[in-house]
């Protein structure tokens, strides 16, 4: 007999992949602000996320242990001295998704760090949100993230959003003679004696050199890696060894580490996205109880009767009860290596072989639509950017295969958060979908538009160049797939502008995909969410 450990390993790997048979239950699939219930063809491979890992027994204790036993640096208490200038840089609201139940792990880390600072006589402390070219967080969002006590003590003078367009607030650390490689960061950060980076590692792309190299940089710095060429040369955003995006971030991050002293505190979360009442969404449909089926049908019916905006509000109001599975601290690279190990352990599911057709259910939220709407460009970036890249090395879909997205693909934009998206979608895409041509012709115009700069700095809008980045982000999927179909698209013009086909139902989308790939085409469904990644053998 095989040893028990070997049997358990085989069970853990194989149990996350289910082959559809006659009599298999229909699948509950995200479809924007609601769900589809779909019978899939016999032989369809359904890939489920791993069960949530157990969290650490005591989060505060894990934080204290990590900062006292860091990787490649002295303990945090040994780096503190009275009168020094210290800045805590904090990941913004784009992670995790959905936002985690309070207390947020960033609050827990700051409570430990700020108490240590007070005991060490460090009074000159600022908290800066690493929002890069993302929108500024609102005061309410900032309060929820760090808790009332910290918010009251630091906001607004010492707890604020990074401003990448502040002419006096950016310091350039390095620049190549041709100007293609610029390392520029927030002035307060650059002038600090010590920076403590507070990270939430939601997927393996987060953390590491990306934290500082992107989070507190400006447009001139981000241009080095937020471009079509870099994206095309990245086989997977989620695997550092196969990501040109990671390598370019690494060069900038190493330059920052050469000039500044940065102490990273990284946290890994499990994938427990759904709490009581909706926790059945973690299960395979084969494991649903009668109560689970009734709750799913009741939720689906209630969401269908609500206006879309109200349904979105309801879904956004359900916090995720994530558990912290690991806390690691110290120098950038050895700390991030520990975090990546924990991420692979939670997210990666081994599967055998690629598929001709892959189905990605698109939910109501993305990193760039928290408390907002998933507009067409963000549907595109979720499907062809993030979900397509949820792999290690080899995509789940074959080269030239078909990607099917389930989403209404409605023509709706948030004018507060995404003003430049509206212009990009209605002006640029009708002219061209070529990412390189868009970069050359339109990027500087959108990036330097004074109205968009003003809305970014004084409002809660994403930077003017952000919709172009979102289009670049889907370049991998566009170059790889032979066809993209949006199933359940409620209009024709949105899929047409994006270069996609549309069908009324998922069944029709599968039939069209089989007509394109052949009747014997293999099909896989990646069940997102909770978060899952594939390791294709």
mmCIF file of C-alpha atoms in Angstrom, residues 275-510:
data_model
loop_
_atom_site.group_PDB
_atom_site.id
_atom_site.type_symbol
_atom_site.label_atom_id
_atom_site.label_comp_id
_atom_site.label_asym_id
_atom_site.label_seq_id
_atom_site.Cartn_x
_atom_site.Cartn_y
_atom_site.Cartn_z
ATOM 1 C CA UNK A 275 -18.909 33.933 5.424
ATOM 2 C CA UNK A 276 -22.031 32.566 7.143
ATOM 3 C CA UNK A 277 -25.079 32.635 4.912
ATOM 4 C CA UNK A 278 -23.139 32.331 1.662
ATOM 5 C CA UNK A 279 -20.404 29.890 2.705
ATOM 6 C CA UNK A 280 -21.973 27.231 0.446
ATOM 7 C CA UNK A 281 -20.184 29.043 -2.417
ATOM 8 C CA UNK A 282 -16.974 27.410 -1.157
ATOM 9 C CA UNK A 283 -18.394 23.951 -1.863
ATOM 10 C CA UNK A 284 -18.620 21.741 -4.911
ATOM 11 C CA UNK A 285 -22.221 21.477 -6.065
ATOM 12 C CA UNK A 286 -22.024 17.721 -5.397
ATOM 13 C CA UNK A 287 -21.639 18.589 -1.704
ATOM 14 C CA UNK A 288 -24.573 21.025 -1.466
ATOM 15 C CA UNK A 289 -27.135 20.160 1.172
ATOM 16 C CA UNK A 290 -30.818 20.812 0.551
ATOM 17 C CA UNK A 291 -30.407 23.911 2.711
ATOM 18 C CA UNK A 292 -27.538 25.112 0.527
ATOM 19 C CA UNK A 293 -29.667 24.733 -2.619
ATOM 20 C CA UNK A 294 -32.518 26.659 -1.041
ATOM 21 C CA UNK A 295 -30.178 29.466 0.070
ATOM 22 C CA UNK A 296 -28.630 29.689 -3.378
ATOM 23 C CA UNK A 297 -32.011 29.879 -5.110
ATOM 24 C CA UNK A 298 -33.266 32.464 -2.607
ATOM 25 C CA UNK A 299 -30.141 34.608 -3.079
ATOM 26 C CA UNK A 300 -30.353 34.349 -6.853
ATOM 27 C CA UNK A 301 -34.039 35.282 -6.857
ATOM 28 C CA UNK A 302 -33.500 38.244 -4.509
ATOM 29 C CA UNK A 303 -30.599 39.600 -6.584
ATOM 30 C CA UNK A 304 -32.639 39.276 -9.782
ATOM 31 C CA UNK A 305 -35.405 41.461 -8.300
ATOM 32 C CA UNK A 306 -33.062 44.237 -7.185
ATOM 33 C CA UNK A 307 -31.863 47.049 -9.437
ATOM 34 C CA UNK A 308 -28.301 46.336 -10.497
ATOM 35 C CA UNK A 309 -26.863 49.127 -8.334
ATOM 36 C CA UNK A 310 -28.728 47.831 -5.274
ATOM 37 C CA UNK A 311 -27.569 44.264 -5.915
ATOM 38 C CA UNK A 312 -24.018 45.563 -6.200
ATOM 39 C CA UNK A 313 -24.365 47.393 -2.882
ATOM 40 C CA UNK A 314 -25.636 44.227 -1.196
ATOM 41 C CA UNK A 315 -22.773 42.123 -2.533
ATOM 42 C CA UNK A 316 -20.157 44.745 -1.631
ATOM 43 C CA UNK A 317 -21.503 44.909 1.917
ATOM 44 C CA UNK A 318 -20.653 41.254 2.654
ATOM 45 C CA UNK A 319 -17.110 41.240 4.107
ATOM 46 C CA UNK A 320 -14.851 38.241 3.578
ATOM 47 C CA UNK A 321 -13.795 36.333 6.739
ATOM 48 C CA UNK A 322 -10.230 35.708 5.574
ATOM 49 C CA UNK A 323 -7.777 34.090 7.953
ATOM 50 C CA UNK A 324 -4.123 35.112 8.089
ATOM 51 C CA UNK A 325 -2.081 32.017 7.236
ATOM 52 C CA UNK A 326 1.369 33.523 7.626
ATOM 53 C CA UNK A 327 3.254 36.698 8.545
ATOM 54 C CA UNK A 328 6.804 37.292 7.314
ATOM 55 C CA UNK A 329 9.078 40.299 7.730
ATOM 56 C CA UNK A 330 12.480 41.685 6.815
ATOM 57 C CA UNK A 331 14.341 42.374 3.581
ATOM 58 C CA UNK A 332 12.348 42.418 0.345
ATOM 59 C CA UNK A 333 13.382 39.246 -1.477
ATOM 60 C CA UNK A 334 13.762 36.647 1.301
ATOM 61 C CA UNK A 335 10.541 37.871 2.912
ATOM 62 C CA UNK A 336 8.588 37.607 -0.337
ATOM 63 C CA UNK A 337 9.993 34.127 -1.014
ATOM 64 C CA UNK A 338 8.369 32.930 2.223
ATOM 65 C CA UNK A 339 5.075 34.577 1.260
ATOM 66 C CA UNK A 340 5.097 32.953 -2.180
ATOM 67 C CA UNK A 341 5.511 29.507 -0.633
ATOM 68 C CA UNK A 342 2.385 30.068 1.429
ATOM 69 C CA UNK A 343 0.495 31.407 -1.606
ATOM 70 C CA UNK A 344 1.313 28.358 -3.736
ATOM 71 C CA UNK A 345 0.199 26.129 -0.890
ATOM 72 C CA UNK A 346 -3.231 27.791 -0.799
ATOM 73 C CA UNK A 347 -3.995 28.526 -4.416
ATOM 74 C CA UNK A 348 -2.306 26.070 -6.781
ATOM 75 C CA UNK A 349 -4.239 23.071 -8.132
ATOM 76 C CA UNK A 350 -2.313 20.675 -10.442
ATOM 77 C CA UNK A 351 -4.191 19.759 -13.634
ATOM 78 C CA UNK A 352 -3.278 17.524 -16.544
ATOM 79 C CA UNK A 353 -3.117 19.253 -19.911
ATOM 80 C CA UNK A 354 -4.539 22.378 -21.507
ATOM 81 C CA UNK A 355 -8.076 22.719 -22.862
ATOM 82 C CA UNK A 356 -9.436 23.939 -26.194
ATOM 83 C CA UNK A 357 -12.191 25.915 -24.466
ATOM 84 C CA UNK A 358 -11.999 27.545 -21.027
ATOM 85 C CA UNK A 359 -14.881 29.179 -19.148
ATOM 86 C CA UNK A 360 -14.185 32.048 -16.737
ATOM 87 C CA UNK A 361 -17.179 33.228 -14.639
ATOM 88 C CA UNK A 362 -16.751 36.984 -14.023
ATOM 89 C CA UNK A 363 -17.919 38.248 -10.586
ATOM 90 C CA UNK A 364 -19.148 41.706 -9.587
ATOM 91 C CA UNK A 365 -15.822 43.031 -8.294
ATOM 92 C CA UNK A 366 -12.236 43.647 -9.387
ATOM 93 C CA UNK A 367 -9.205 45.346 -7.795
ATOM 94 C CA UNK A 368 -10.285 48.550 -9.556
ATOM 95 C CA UNK A 369 -14.037 48.546 -8.859
ATOM 96 C CA UNK A 370 -14.316 48.306 -5.077
ATOM 97 C CA UNK A 371 -17.489 50.190 -4.086
ATOM 98 C CA UNK A 372 -18.065 50.915 -7.776
ATOM 99 C CA UNK A 373 -19.122 49.178 -11.010
ATOM 100 C CA UNK A 374 -17.315 46.573 -13.115
ATOM 101 C CA UNK A 375 -17.312 48.485 -16.382
ATOM 102 C CA UNK A 376 -16.533 46.844 -19.775
ATOM 103 C CA UNK A 377 -12.784 47.548 -19.574
ATOM 104 C CA UNK A 378 -12.657 45.938 -16.140
ATOM 105 C CA UNK A 379 -14.588 42.889 -17.374
ATOM 106 C CA UNK A 380 -11.895 42.652 -20.047
ATOM 107 C CA UNK A 381 -9.031 42.931 -17.562
ATOM 108 C CA UNK A 382 -10.554 40.328 -15.243
ATOM 109 C CA UNK A 383 -11.029 37.768 -18.014
ATOM 110 C CA UNK A 384 -8.043 38.309 -20.309
ATOM 111 C CA UNK A 385 -5.693 39.800 -17.714
ATOM 112 C CA UNK A 386 -6.126 38.246 -14.293
ATOM 113 C CA UNK A 387 -8.071 35.012 -14.842
ATOM 114 C CA UNK A 388 -6.126 34.070 -17.969
ATOM 115 C CA UNK A 389 -2.923 34.492 -15.938
ATOM 116 C CA UNK A 390 -4.012 32.443 -12.919
ATOM 117 C CA UNK A 391 -1.440 29.814 -13.784
ATOM 118 C CA UNK A 392 2.150 28.832 -13.304
ATOM 119 C CA UNK A 393 3.922 29.023 -16.644
ATOM 120 C CA UNK A 394 1.394 27.501 -19.046
ATOM 121 C CA UNK A 395 -2.118 28.915 -19.565
ATOM 122 C CA UNK A 396 -5.096 26.623 -19.043
ATOM 123 C CA UNK A 397 -6.395 27.387 -22.559
ATOM 124 C CA UNK A 398 -4.455 26.194 -25.593
ATOM 125 C CA UNK A 399 -2.871 28.659 -27.995
ATOM 126 C CA UNK A 400 -5.614 29.693 -30.423
ATOM 127 C CA UNK A 401 -8.319 28.304 -28.145
ATOM 128 C CA UNK A 402 -11.574 29.905 -27.008
ATOM 129 C CA UNK A 403 -12.176 31.839 -23.796
ATOM 130 C CA UNK A 404 -15.799 32.139 -22.644
ATOM 131 C CA UNK A 405 -16.693 34.818 -20.091
ATOM 132 C CA UNK A 406 -20.019 34.872 -18.240
ATOM 133 C CA UNK A 407 -21.088 38.475 -17.642
ATOM 134 C CA UNK A 408 -23.861 40.837 -18.827
ATOM 135 C CA UNK A 409 -21.200 43.123 -20.366
ATOM 136 C CA UNK A 410 -23.375 46.158 -19.699
ATOM 137 C CA UNK A 411 -22.363 49.607 -20.894
ATOM 138 C CA UNK A 412 -22.078 51.268 -17.494
ATOM 139 C CA UNK A 413 -19.280 53.412 -16.059
ATOM 140 C CA UNK A 414 -18.738 55.228 -12.771
ATOM 141 C CA UNK A 415 -18.079 58.894 -13.683
ATOM 142 C CA UNK A 416 -16.570 59.548 -10.235
ATOM 143 C CA UNK A 417 -14.004 56.749 -10.168
ATOM 144 C CA UNK A 418 -13.497 56.074 -13.886
ATOM 145 C CA UNK A 419 -13.911 59.304 -15.898
ATOM 146 C CA UNK A 420 -11.032 58.630 -18.312
ATOM 147 C CA UNK A 421 -12.363 55.104 -18.923
ATOM 148 C CA UNK A 422 -15.448 56.617 -20.558
ATOM 149 C CA UNK A 423 -13.386 58.563 -23.083
ATOM 150 C CA UNK A 424 -11.065 55.632 -23.771
ATOM 151 C CA UNK A 425 -13.921 53.210 -24.396
ATOM 152 C CA UNK A 426 -15.961 55.500 -26.623
ATOM 153 C CA UNK A 427 -13.161 57.325 -28.445
ATOM 154 C CA UNK A 428 -10.089 55.094 -28.653
ATOM 155 C CA UNK A 429 -11.462 51.552 -29.056
ATOM 156 C CA UNK A 430 -13.669 52.458 -32.040
ATOM 157 C CA UNK A 431 -10.459 53.526 -33.795
ATOM 158 C CA UNK A 432 -8.084 50.708 -32.793
ATOM 159 C CA UNK A 433 -7.643 47.818 -30.374
ATOM 160 C CA UNK A 434 -3.897 47.535 -31.070
ATOM 161 C CA UNK A 435 -2.193 48.062 -27.692
ATOM 162 C CA UNK A 436 1.113 49.272 -29.192
ATOM 163 C CA UNK A 437 -0.650 51.788 -31.412
ATOM 164 C CA UNK A 438 -2.735 52.970 -28.441
ATOM 165 C CA UNK A 439 0.412 53.406 -26.348
ATOM 166 C CA UNK A 440 2.179 55.447 -29.032
ATOM 167 C CA UNK A 441 -0.765 57.631 -30.018
ATOM 168 C CA UNK A 442 -2.791 58.158 -26.850
ATOM 169 C CA UNK A 443 -0.869 57.351 -23.661
ATOM 170 C CA UNK A 444 0.804 60.714 -23.057
ATOM 171 C CA UNK A 445 -2.421 62.569 -23.883
ATOM 172 C CA UNK A 446 -4.438 60.631 -21.282
ATOM 173 C CA UNK A 447 -1.621 60.679 -18.710
ATOM 174 C CA UNK A 448 -1.097 64.437 -18.900
ATOM 175 C CA UNK A 449 -4.699 65.578 -19.407
ATOM 176 C CA UNK A 450 -5.075 68.353 -16.773
ATOM 177 C CA UNK A 451 -8.722 67.505 -16.040
ATOM 178 C CA UNK A 452 -7.882 63.884 -15.311
ATOM 179 C CA UNK A 453 -4.854 64.897 -13.231
ATOM 180 C CA UNK A 454 -7.093 67.209 -11.174
ATOM 181 C CA UNK A 455 -9.749 64.512 -10.639
ATOM 182 C CA UNK A 456 -7.038 62.049 -9.564
ATOM 183 C CA UNK A 457 -5.461 64.496 -7.109
ATOM 184 C CA UNK A 458 -8.557 66.128 -5.615
ATOM 185 C CA UNK A 459 -11.329 63.618 -6.217
ATOM 186 C CA UNK A 460 -11.551 59.832 -6.088
ATOM 187 C CA UNK A 461 -10.748 59.099 -9.723
ATOM 188 C CA UNK A 462 -8.271 56.676 -11.195
ATOM 189 C CA UNK A 463 -5.404 58.372 -13.011
ATOM 190 C CA UNK A 464 -6.070 59.407 -16.613
ATOM 191 C CA UNK A 465 -3.698 56.759 -17.992
ATOM 192 C CA UNK A 466 -5.272 53.915 -16.006
ATOM 193 C CA UNK A 467 -7.743 52.664 -18.673
ATOM 194 C CA UNK A 468 -4.825 52.273 -21.085
ATOM 195 C CA UNK A 469 -3.028 50.158 -18.492
ATOM 196 C CA UNK A 470 -6.140 48.037 -18.154
ATOM 197 C CA UNK A 471 -6.152 47.482 -21.901
ATOM 198 C CA UNK A 472 -2.465 46.544 -21.879
ATOM 199 C CA UNK A 473 -3.162 44.182 -18.976
ATOM 200 C CA UNK A 474 -5.388 42.030 -21.210
ATOM 201 C CA UNK A 475 -2.788 41.837 -23.970
ATOM 202 C CA UNK A 476 -1.666 38.322 -22.994
ATOM 203 C CA UNK A 477 -5.144 36.876 -23.323
ATOM 204 C CA UNK A 478 -5.857 38.742 -26.579
ATOM 205 C CA UNK A 479 -2.632 37.511 -28.200
ATOM 206 C CA UNK A 480 -3.143 33.931 -27.003
ATOM 207 C CA UNK A 481 -6.842 33.229 -27.594
ATOM 208 C CA UNK A 482 -8.294 32.534 -31.029
ATOM 209 C CA UNK A 483 -11.717 33.764 -29.968
ATOM 210 C CA UNK A 484 -13.388 35.348 -26.935
ATOM 211 C CA UNK A 485 -17.124 34.913 -26.347
ATOM 212 C CA UNK A 486 -19.158 36.688 -23.681
ATOM 213 C CA UNK A 487 -22.096 34.479 -22.665
ATOM 214 C CA UNK A 488 -25.173 36.361 -21.517
ATOM 215 C CA UNK A 489 -24.070 39.704 -22.938
ATOM 216 C CA UNK A 490 -27.086 41.957 -22.816
ATOM 217 C CA UNK A 491 -26.082 44.155 -25.785
ATOM 218 C CA UNK A 492 -24.133 43.880 -29.023
ATOM 219 C CA UNK A 493 -21.992 47.003 -29.066
ATOM 220 C CA UNK A 494 -19.874 46.352 -25.927
ATOM 221 C CA UNK A 495 -18.589 42.929 -27.090
ATOM 222 C CA UNK A 496 -18.102 44.323 -30.612
ATOM 223 C CA UNK A 497 -15.928 47.204 -29.364
ATOM 224 C CA UNK A 498 -13.870 44.759 -27.279
ATOM 225 C CA UNK A 499 -13.438 42.417 -30.255
ATOM 226 C CA UNK A 500 -15.554 39.612 -28.785
ATOM 227 C CA UNK A 501 -18.470 37.502 -29.917
ATOM 228 C CA UNK A 502 -21.617 37.341 -27.781
ATOM 229 C CA UNK A 503 -24.356 34.807 -27.152
ATOM 230 C CA UNK A 504 -27.520 34.874 -25.097
ATOM 231 C CA UNK A 505 -26.634 31.768 -23.086
ATOM 232 C CA UNK A 506 -23.630 29.731 -21.986
ATOM 233 C CA UNK A 507 -24.944 26.725 -23.942
ATOM 234 C CA UNK A 508 -24.901 28.781 -27.143
ATOM 235 C CA UNK A 509 -21.393 30.023 -26.342
ATOM 236 C CA UNK A 510 -20.138 26.446 -25.925
#
